Amino acid sequence: MRKMLAAAISRVLSGVTQKPASRVLVASCNYSNDAMFAIKKCDLYRLEEGPPVTTVLTREDGLKYYRMMQTVRRMELKADQLYKQKFIRGFCHLCDGQEACSVGLEAGINPTDHVITSYRAHGLCYTRGLSVRSILAELTGRRGGCAKGKGGSMHMYVKNFYGGNGIVGAQGPLGAGIALACKYKGNKEVCLALYGDGAANQGQIAEAHNMAALWKLPCVFICENNLYGMGTPVERASASTDYYKRGNFIPGLRVDGMDVLGVREATKFVADYCRSGKGPIVMELQTYRYHGHSMSDPGISYRTREEVQNVRRESDPIMLLKDRMVNSKLATVEELKDIDVEVRKEVEDAAQFAMTDPEPPLEELAHHIYCNTPAFEVRGANQWIKFKSLS
Amino acid sequence: MAASWRLGCDPRVLRYLLGSGGCRRLGLVRGASGWSFGRGASWRWLHSTQWLRVDPIKILMPSLSPTMEEGNIVKWLKKEGEAVSAGDALCEIETDKAVVTLDASDDGILAKIVVEEGSKNIRLGALIGLLVEEGEDWKHVEIPKDVGPPSPASKPSVPCPSPEPQISTPVKKEHIPGKLQFRLSPAARNILEKHSLDASQGTATGPRGIFTKEDALKLVQLKETGKITESRPTPAPLATPAVPLPPQAMATPPYTRPMIPPVSTPGQPNVVGTFTEIPASNIRRVIAKRLTESKSTVPHAYATTDCDLGAVLKARQSLVRDDIKVSVNDFIIKAAAVTLKQMPDVNVSWDGEGPKQLPFIDISVAVATDKGLITPIIKDAAAKGIREIADSVKALSKKARDGKLLPEEYQGGSFSISNLGMFGIDEFTAVINPPQACILAVGRFRPVLKLTRDEEGNAQLQRHQLITVTMSSDSRVVDDELATSFTTIGTSTGLKLGADLNTQSQKGLCWCLLPGIPRKQTTWYDSTLPTL
């Protein structure tokens, strides 16, 4: 009887895992609580010392980061599918491949700190607190969306997250302004202003650098260098591709943006630097995006498929974290697979909601023009069309 | 316990393994109990991966360009059972603009190719393949029943605010049939939608009860012969909205793909607020382009004159008596060709910088077909006799109406003639076909009474048959003077043709009618005209 039972169990378990993993399953049921990992040293500019080269990752944090990155990945892939089914129209810029940046940044700051970024914002929207449902419903333009369906991909906001900006590089001066507010209020908060390698050549970024350095604003300028500005590789766009040095008089550091722990440590470092009142700092995250610039770009006309596949194979952020956790026994493969399944289901449900939610009603067309204003009437396309505007 | 010894851990862990949550483990507990009842059945039950199977990932037809509604699958780049990693190219899809590759977004194994390569007109959202995760059994993957875009069957929890009568959703038919009895193939669905037919009017004859394209085509034929009437699967859109709200917001139920502004569907014309697009055939598009180019870039000049073709008509009648059918148009073609021979300055084309004299005299004759206006060419019209010209015109017109003209039969030409006389037009002006220089627009016969003097000098009213010809010429190469001389000479040539033909027939000599007369022999018209 016992033999039969054991045989049954082992057969079932092998059916589960498709490999003679029963012993593995049993052996790794003792999880370690935390593990120490080495991080690549960051290149520094005008800094004496950089972030630490080792960090401790707890099991709980590891699972949390894994889940968040996997959610961002699946959400972006689901947005891709929905776009291809014409549920999402207009612009859609996806950030799969850059999950470590959003998750790592969030891990390094407090929820009371501020973040502002460009249009490749879905990942940061999620990490800053929006649910997958509200993000996908906003993309499909339904009333369950975070901006009530009126904004779309580039206009998603949540507390302490300022979007979502369509104009390239517009968020640089805005980020400096938010940092000015933090300094003015004296609440020891920092502002992360993200921009891309293409926007780094914009004039207003230089202006923002100047003002932030002059007034010692607690602003972290983060350049997400994904090696292509739309379709132009960085070598063809910038005279200097060391974006962390482009602050000139502002110190900077370059971080491997595919390693979530590296990003976390670097973010903690720069946030501390700013909080201590030393002024702004520039951080370059070297990362990669698998999709094209936006949904209208196949992504393989200016780079080869092999290059993308290479990056996926060698330095996929989710894969890196997974390997680390499994090798140091922080989690098992099956556990992480479970998380995958749960995340998939969550994203599927959110997509179903996003496809079936009704659109905002026509009466709300002119609402929310101002905030905290009594109701008034707005003129429509001609003087005989009037809409009511509520706040 | 032997089990614990075998697995090398203690009973507590075993209980943990057996007792902890997760569907697999629940199944494990069930499995153990199932085992105790009957070994054979339970082994099979344990072996079946039913309760372990995750739903296969559906590959749906994507929209790879903003205007794409359906596409063709050109080629599958992966085979069934082949491992696929995220970012790999799965298949090539031909959109309305280009051939684009579809990338996989997940790792896995391509379990099933639902739509084979070479399939055409697959609608957006149709299922084209299934992907399973690695480690799953890809051979026994089940094709899900709902093969269309996500069904609106899951009604929104928030009721639609519209107080109007709901239009029942333009549901893709396969959802409901999927739940009932039959399925539609994507091509059949397309055809039925185009003709506003319902699949229930026909019978499904495909394997496993699929309503195939042939069945749909049969239905269409029945409809064409009037045996069945159109039955729109969705009721016609609101005739008058009860509340005067803008139709857009209410005309589309909010939980299907939003269509704002409303888009007309073939087979359902005149939905409120839409227009019906008639797709232009290729010919019409080309004609439109060329004529617009011509009218906007070529400076047209017009010269009109009346021709008295009484003699020509008489000649024609005498030929008809001899059973030779020629039309007045053939005479005009011949006259034009001869005049062109006389005045090579008009036989030119504008080559971008100046007039280029053409070595041939090919006359293009305008023929109206239902696809558009096409101009087959009579090559070397000046050397041909009237009968030969008549025969070529007839043959080429027939070919043109059948759509079987070869490119060399309608491309080229040095002069065009367009005759709308048979449609009752008195006079009209034609648009030049670039790169030619002129086009002659021939009207219809009208009997006119004219005051003439007869041989004795007495005033007499005589009936003349006149036709008005208008020549449009490209002023860059053929200026007004040339145009004028051409028309006057052309008219006189026409008269002479008629006159000579009459005399010839009276003499019983009809050289001109013999086909294939080599140029060297002096033909009758050469003798009457100044030698070149």
PDB file of C-alpha atoms in Angstrom, chain A residues 1-13 15-16 18 22-23 25-26 29 31 74 77 80-81 83-87 89 140 142-143 298 300 305 309 312 334 337-338 341 344 352-353 355-359 361-363, chain B residues 1-3 6 9 14 17-18 24-25 28 32 35 43 46-47 51-52 57 60-69 85-89 101 103 105-106 124-125 133 135 150 154 156 158 161 246 249 254-258 260:
ATOM      1  CA  MET A   1       0.000   0.000   0.000  1.00  0.00           C
ATOM      2  CA  ARG A   2       2.683   2.441   0.886  1.00  0.00           C
ATOM      3  CA  LYS A   3       4.620   1.564  -2.211  1.00  0.00           C
ATOM      4  CA  MET A   4       1.550   2.106  -4.307  1.00  0.00           C
ATOM      5  CA  LEU A   5       0.894   5.435  -2.683  1.00  0.00           C
ATOM      6  CA  ALA A   6       4.440   6.524  -3.207  1.00  0.00           C
ATOM      7  CA  ALA A   7       4.316   5.447  -6.804  1.00  0.00           C
ATOM      8  CA  ALA A   8       1.086   7.325  -7.257  1.00  0.00           C
ATOM      9  CA  ILE A   9       2.526  10.459  -5.742  1.00  0.00           C
ATOM     10  CA  SER A  10       5.700  10.325  -7.755  1.00  0.00           C
ATOM     11  CA  ARG A  11       3.801   9.685 -10.932  1.00  0.00           C
ATOM     12  CA  VAL A  12       1.514  12.588 -10.285  1.00  0.00           C
ATOM     13  CA  LEU A  13       4.365  14.828  -9.395  1.00  0.00           C
ATOM     14  CA  GLY A  15       3.069  14.514 -14.428  1.00  0.00           C
ATOM     15  CA  VAL A  16       3.039  17.935 -12.870  1.00  0.00           C
ATOM     16  CA  GLN A  18       7.348  16.707 -16.619  1.00  0.00           C
ATOM     17  CA  SER A  22      10.127  15.033  -7.165  1.00  0.00           C
ATOM     18  CA  ARG A  23      13.373  15.057  -5.330  1.00  0.00           C
ATOM     19  CA  LEU A  25      10.590  19.592  -5.125  1.00  0.00           C
ATOM     20  CA  VAL A  26      11.169  18.074  -1.780  1.00  0.00           C
ATOM     21  CA  CYS A  29      10.944  23.097   0.330  1.00  0.00           C
ATOM     22  CA  TYR A  31      13.558  28.110   1.384  1.00  0.00           C
ATOM     23  CA  ARG A  74       2.071  40.334 -19.358  1.00  0.00           C
ATOM     24  CA  LEU A  77       1.878  41.804 -24.131  1.00  0.00           C
ATOM     25  CA  ASP A  80      -0.077  44.423 -27.802  1.00  0.00           C
ATOM     26  CA  GLN A  81      -2.729  41.782 -28.440  1.00  0.00           C
ATOM     27  CA  TYR A  83      -4.035  46.726 -30.113  1.00  0.00           C
ATOM     28  CA  LYS A  84      -3.780  44.129 -32.828  1.00  0.00           C
ATOM     29  CA  GLN A  85      -7.436  43.298 -32.300  1.00  0.00           C
ATOM     30  CA  LYS A  86      -8.219  47.008 -32.658  1.00  0.00           C
ATOM     31  CA  PHE A  87      -9.544  47.390 -29.132  1.00  0.00           C
ATOM     32  CA  ARG A  89      -6.354  52.548 -31.054  1.00  0.00           C
ATOM     33  CA  THR A 140      -9.302  50.775 -24.480  1.00  0.00           C
ATOM     34  CA  ARG A 142     -13.635  52.776 -21.144  1.00  0.00           C
ATOM     35  CA  ARG A 143     -15.016  54.411 -18.094  1.00  0.00           C
ATOM     36  CA  PRO A 298       7.584  46.374 -36.205  1.00  0.00           C
ATOM     37  CA  ILE A 300      13.025  44.881 -36.746  1.00  0.00           C
ATOM     38  CA  ARG A 305      15.568  39.895 -34.952  1.00  0.00           C
ATOM     39  CA  GLN A 309      16.440  37.443 -29.394  1.00  0.00           C
ATOM     40  CA  ARG A 312      15.950  38.136 -24.536  1.00  0.00           C
ATOM     41  CA  GLU A 334       7.165  25.801  -9.528  1.00  0.00           C
ATOM     42  CA  LYS A 337       5.395  29.285 -12.331  1.00  0.00           C
ATOM     43  CA  ASP A 338       2.427  29.576 -10.013  1.00  0.00           C
ATOM     44  CA  VAL A 341      -0.226  31.563 -13.840  1.00  0.00           C
ATOM     45  CA  ARG A 344      -1.688  35.647 -16.416  1.00  0.00           C
ATOM     46  CA  GLN A 352     -11.845  41.055 -20.282  1.00  0.00           C
ATOM     47  CA  PHE A 353     -12.981  43.941 -18.144  1.00  0.00           C
ATOM     48  CA  MET A 355     -13.049  44.976 -23.470  1.00  0.00           C
ATOM     49  CA  THR A 356     -16.492  44.806 -21.971  1.00  0.00           C
ATOM     50  CA  ASP A 357     -16.661  47.939 -19.876  1.00  0.00           C
ATOM     51  CA  PRO A 358     -18.849  50.623 -21.441  1.00  0.00           C
ATOM     52  CA  GLU A 359     -17.381  53.786 -22.763  1.00  0.00           C
ATOM     53  CA  PRO A 361     -21.158  58.607 -21.658  1.00  0.00           C
ATOM     54  CA  LEU A 362     -21.384  61.543 -24.016  1.00  0.00           C
ATOM     55  CA  GLU A 363     -22.667  63.813 -21.246  1.00  0.00           C
TER      56      GLU A 363
ATOM     57  CA  MET B   1       5.952   4.822   5.809  1.00  0.00           C
ATOM     58  CA  ALA B   2       7.478   3.380   2.768  1.00  0.00           C
ATOM     59  CA  ALA B   3       6.406   6.421   0.873  1.00  0.00           C
ATOM     60  CA  ARG B   6      11.181   6.425  -0.769  1.00  0.00           C
ATOM     61  CA  CYS B   9      11.646  13.055   3.722  1.00  0.00           C
ATOM     62  CA  LEU B  14       4.540  14.386   2.943  1.00  0.00           C
ATOM     63  CA  LEU B  17       2.872  17.943   0.030  1.00  0.00           C
ATOM     64  CA  LEU B  18      -0.422  16.219   0.095  1.00  0.00           C
ATOM     65  CA  ARG B  24      -2.492  19.941  -8.515  1.00  0.00           C
ATOM     66  CA  ARG B  25      -2.265  19.012  -4.949  1.00  0.00           C
ATOM     67  CA  LEU B  28      -3.375  14.559  -5.820  1.00  0.00           C
ATOM     68  CA  ALA B  32      -5.162   8.973  -3.926  1.00  0.00           C
ATOM     69  CA  TRP B  35      -6.955   4.986  -6.479  1.00  0.00           C
ATOM     70  CA  TRP B  43      -4.434   4.986 -13.114  1.00  0.00           C
ATOM     71  CA  LEU B  46      -4.201   9.942 -12.871  1.00  0.00           C
ATOM     72  CA  HIS B  47      -2.410   9.665 -16.150  1.00  0.00           C
ATOM     73  CA  TRP B  51      -6.990  18.541 -14.681  1.00  0.00           C
ATOM     74  CA  LEU B  52      -3.462  19.714 -15.241  1.00  0.00           C
ATOM     75  CA  ILE B  57      -2.934  30.329 -25.813  1.00  0.00           C
ATOM     76  CA  LEU B  60      -5.805  35.489 -33.213  1.00  0.00           C
ATOM     77  CA  MET B  61      -5.592  37.279 -36.515  1.00  0.00           C
ATOM     78  CA  PRO B  62      -3.966  40.603 -35.728  1.00  0.00           C
ATOM     79  CA  SER B  63      -4.539  43.966 -37.277  1.00  0.00           C
ATOM     80  CA  LEU B  64      -1.145  44.888 -38.563  1.00  0.00           C
ATOM     81  CA  SER B  65      -2.109  48.156 -40.114  1.00  0.00           C
ATOM     82  CA  PRO B  66      -4.747  50.657 -39.080  1.00  0.00           C
ATOM     83  CA  THR B  67      -6.907  50.038 -42.140  1.00  0.00           C
ATOM     84  CA  MET B  68      -6.746  46.285 -42.052  1.00  0.00           C
ATOM     85  CA  GLU B  69      -9.941  44.333 -41.634  1.00  0.00           C
ATOM     86  CA  SER B  85      10.197  31.497 -28.110  1.00  0.00           C
ATOM     87  CA  ALA B  86       8.911  34.958 -27.500  1.00  0.00           C
ATOM     88  CA  GLY B  87       9.811  37.245 -30.357  1.00  0.00           C
ATOM     89  CA  ASP B  88      10.103  34.498 -32.962  1.00  0.00           C
ATOM     90  CA  ALA B  89       8.321  34.974 -36.227  1.00  0.00           C
ATOM     91  CA  THR B 101       5.454  38.851 -40.005  1.00  0.00           C
ATOM     92  CA  ASP B 103       5.712  37.560 -33.819  1.00  0.00           C
ATOM     93  CA  SER B 105       4.648  36.942 -27.639  1.00  0.00           C
ATOM     94  CA  ASP B 106       5.144  33.882 -25.431  1.00  0.00           C
ATOM     95  CA  LEU B 124      -9.615  40.281 -37.775  1.00  0.00           C
ATOM     96  CA  GLY B 125      -9.809  38.358 -34.552  1.00  0.00           C
ATOM     97  CA  GLU B 133       3.356  26.006 -22.901  1.00  0.00           C
ATOM     98  CA  GLY B 135       5.756  20.579 -21.246  1.00  0.00           C
ATOM     99  CA  PRO B 150     -14.293  38.179 -27.623  1.00  0.00           C
ATOM    100  CA  SER B 154     -20.571  38.490 -21.155  1.00  0.00           C
ATOM    101  CA  PRO B 156     -21.356  44.476 -19.058  1.00  0.00           C
ATOM    102  CA  VAL B 158     -23.136  48.285 -15.755  1.00  0.00           C
ATOM    103  CA  PRO B 161     -27.330  54.203 -20.015  1.00  0.00           C
ATOM    104  CA  PRO B 246     -26.194  61.763 -31.889  1.00  0.00           C
ATOM    105  CA  ALA B 249     -22.863  56.993 -29.392  1.00  0.00           C
ATOM    106  CA  PRO B 254     -20.625  49.994 -25.985  1.00  0.00           C
ATOM    107  CA  TYR B 255     -19.250  46.573 -25.379  1.00  0.00           C
ATOM    108  CA  THR B 256     -18.309  45.653 -28.913  1.00  0.00           C
ATOM    109  CA  ARG B 257     -15.568  47.233 -30.884  1.00  0.00           C
ATOM    110  CA  PRO B 258     -16.473  50.904 -30.963  1.00  0.00           C
ATOM    111  CA  ILE B 260     -17.043  56.075 -34.331  1.00  0.00           C
TER     112      ILE B 260
END
